[in-house]
Amino acid sequence: MNSLFVLSVTSREVLIEKHWKEVASRNYVDLFWQELSKGELPQDILPVLPAASNYLINVYKNNLFFLSVVTGEVPPLLCIEFLHRVIDVLVEYLQRVDEPTIKEN
């Protein structure tokens, strides 16, 4: 997993951005928004999306998308599990995970 973005569905902005191996371009976020606009509901988007030589893996929770940019061969379920653990840690720390709470902290 190269990068993690926390995206707000309501304001369509990046709330949190974290890069590990290399900086992933925000073009991946733009590509994700394009895919999201094709569906009627945010829940309709597939959890794994191909993007050039990378994959976009996402989890939806409380009008937020936790989006990871993955290169190479990584088991998708491992990334999805990691994103759920990130959400769990944020809930433990912030009591709830939503846009106003994340912006405040």
XYZ file of C-alpha atoms in Angstrom:
105
model
C 0.000 0.000 0.000
C 1.541 3.270 -1.090
C -0.936 5.899 0.008
C -4.069 6.453 2.040
C -6.648 9.161 1.399
C -9.689 9.928 3.530
C -12.285 11.538 1.284
C -15.524 13.324 2.127
C -18.482 12.451 -0.073
C -20.415 15.603 0.847
C -17.678 18.182 0.256
C -15.623 16.102 -2.222
C -12.355 17.019 -0.570
C -9.374 15.137 0.780
C -9.492 15.258 4.586
C -6.407 13.165 5.326
C -3.558 12.168 3.058
C -0.754 9.792 4.070
C 2.001 8.399 1.832
C 4.394 5.596 2.721
C 6.554 4.292 -0.124
C 6.100 7.072 -2.644
C 3.768 10.004 -3.129
C 0.699 8.993 -5.118
C -0.703 11.678 -7.353
C -4.064 13.183 -6.535
C -5.035 12.147 -10.053
C -5.995 8.835 -8.455
C -8.489 10.711 -6.287
C -9.894 12.397 -9.401
C -10.214 9.003 -11.075
C -12.004 7.699 -7.994
C -14.474 10.625 -8.047
C -15.180 9.891 -11.718
C -15.979 6.265 -10.887
C -18.132 7.389 -7.981
C -20.157 9.729 -10.190
C -21.136 6.810 -12.445
C -23.211 5.180 -9.701
C -26.336 6.355 -7.955
C -25.182 5.679 -4.395
C -21.714 5.824 -2.841
C -22.178 2.253 -1.629
C -22.484 1.081 -5.248
C -18.819 1.599 -6.084
C -16.689 -1.521 -6.273
C -14.183 -1.983 -3.425
C -11.310 -2.634 -5.856
C -10.817 -0.487 -8.957
C -8.036 -0.828 -11.525
C -6.117 2.372 -12.283
C -3.310 2.075 -14.846
C -0.636 -0.037 -13.139
C -2.178 0.479 -9.678
C -5.334 -0.472 -7.846
C -7.649 1.728 -5.815
C -9.071 -0.073 -2.797
C -11.764 1.653 -0.788
C -14.028 1.322 2.217
C -17.109 3.519 2.736
C -18.134 4.621 6.243
C -20.284 7.579 7.415
C -20.071 9.568 4.160
C -16.300 9.055 4.069
C -14.229 6.957 1.745
C -10.978 5.472 2.968
C -9.053 5.053 -0.264
C -5.717 3.293 -0.639
C -3.495 3.307 -3.711
C -1.812 -0.052 -4.156
C 0.881 -1.077 -6.616
C 1.910 -4.601 -7.393
C 0.477 -7.796 -6.045
C -1.186 -7.176 -2.717
C -4.156 -9.224 -1.521
C -7.181 -6.881 -1.698
C -8.744 -8.349 1.433
C -5.598 -7.492 3.383
C -5.926 -3.847 2.329
C -9.638 -3.785 3.103
C -8.937 -5.251 6.541
C -6.229 -2.633 7.120
C -8.650 0.167 6.182
C -11.203 -1.211 8.638
C -8.533 -1.261 11.362
C -7.723 2.390 10.582
C -11.409 3.199 11.020
C -11.494 1.260 14.310
C -8.483 3.188 15.632
C -10.081 6.501 14.664
C -13.322 5.500 16.387
C -11.372 4.533 19.519
C -9.500 7.820 19.496
C -12.185 10.255 18.274
C -15.324 8.415 19.521
C -16.832 8.662 16.028
C -15.652 8.970 12.451
C -17.301 11.647 10.349
C -16.237 14.756 8.466
C -16.687 17.364 11.246
C -14.860 15.217 13.800
C -11.911 14.609 11.507
C -11.688 18.292 10.580
C -11.654 19.277 14.252
C -8.798 16.932 15.057
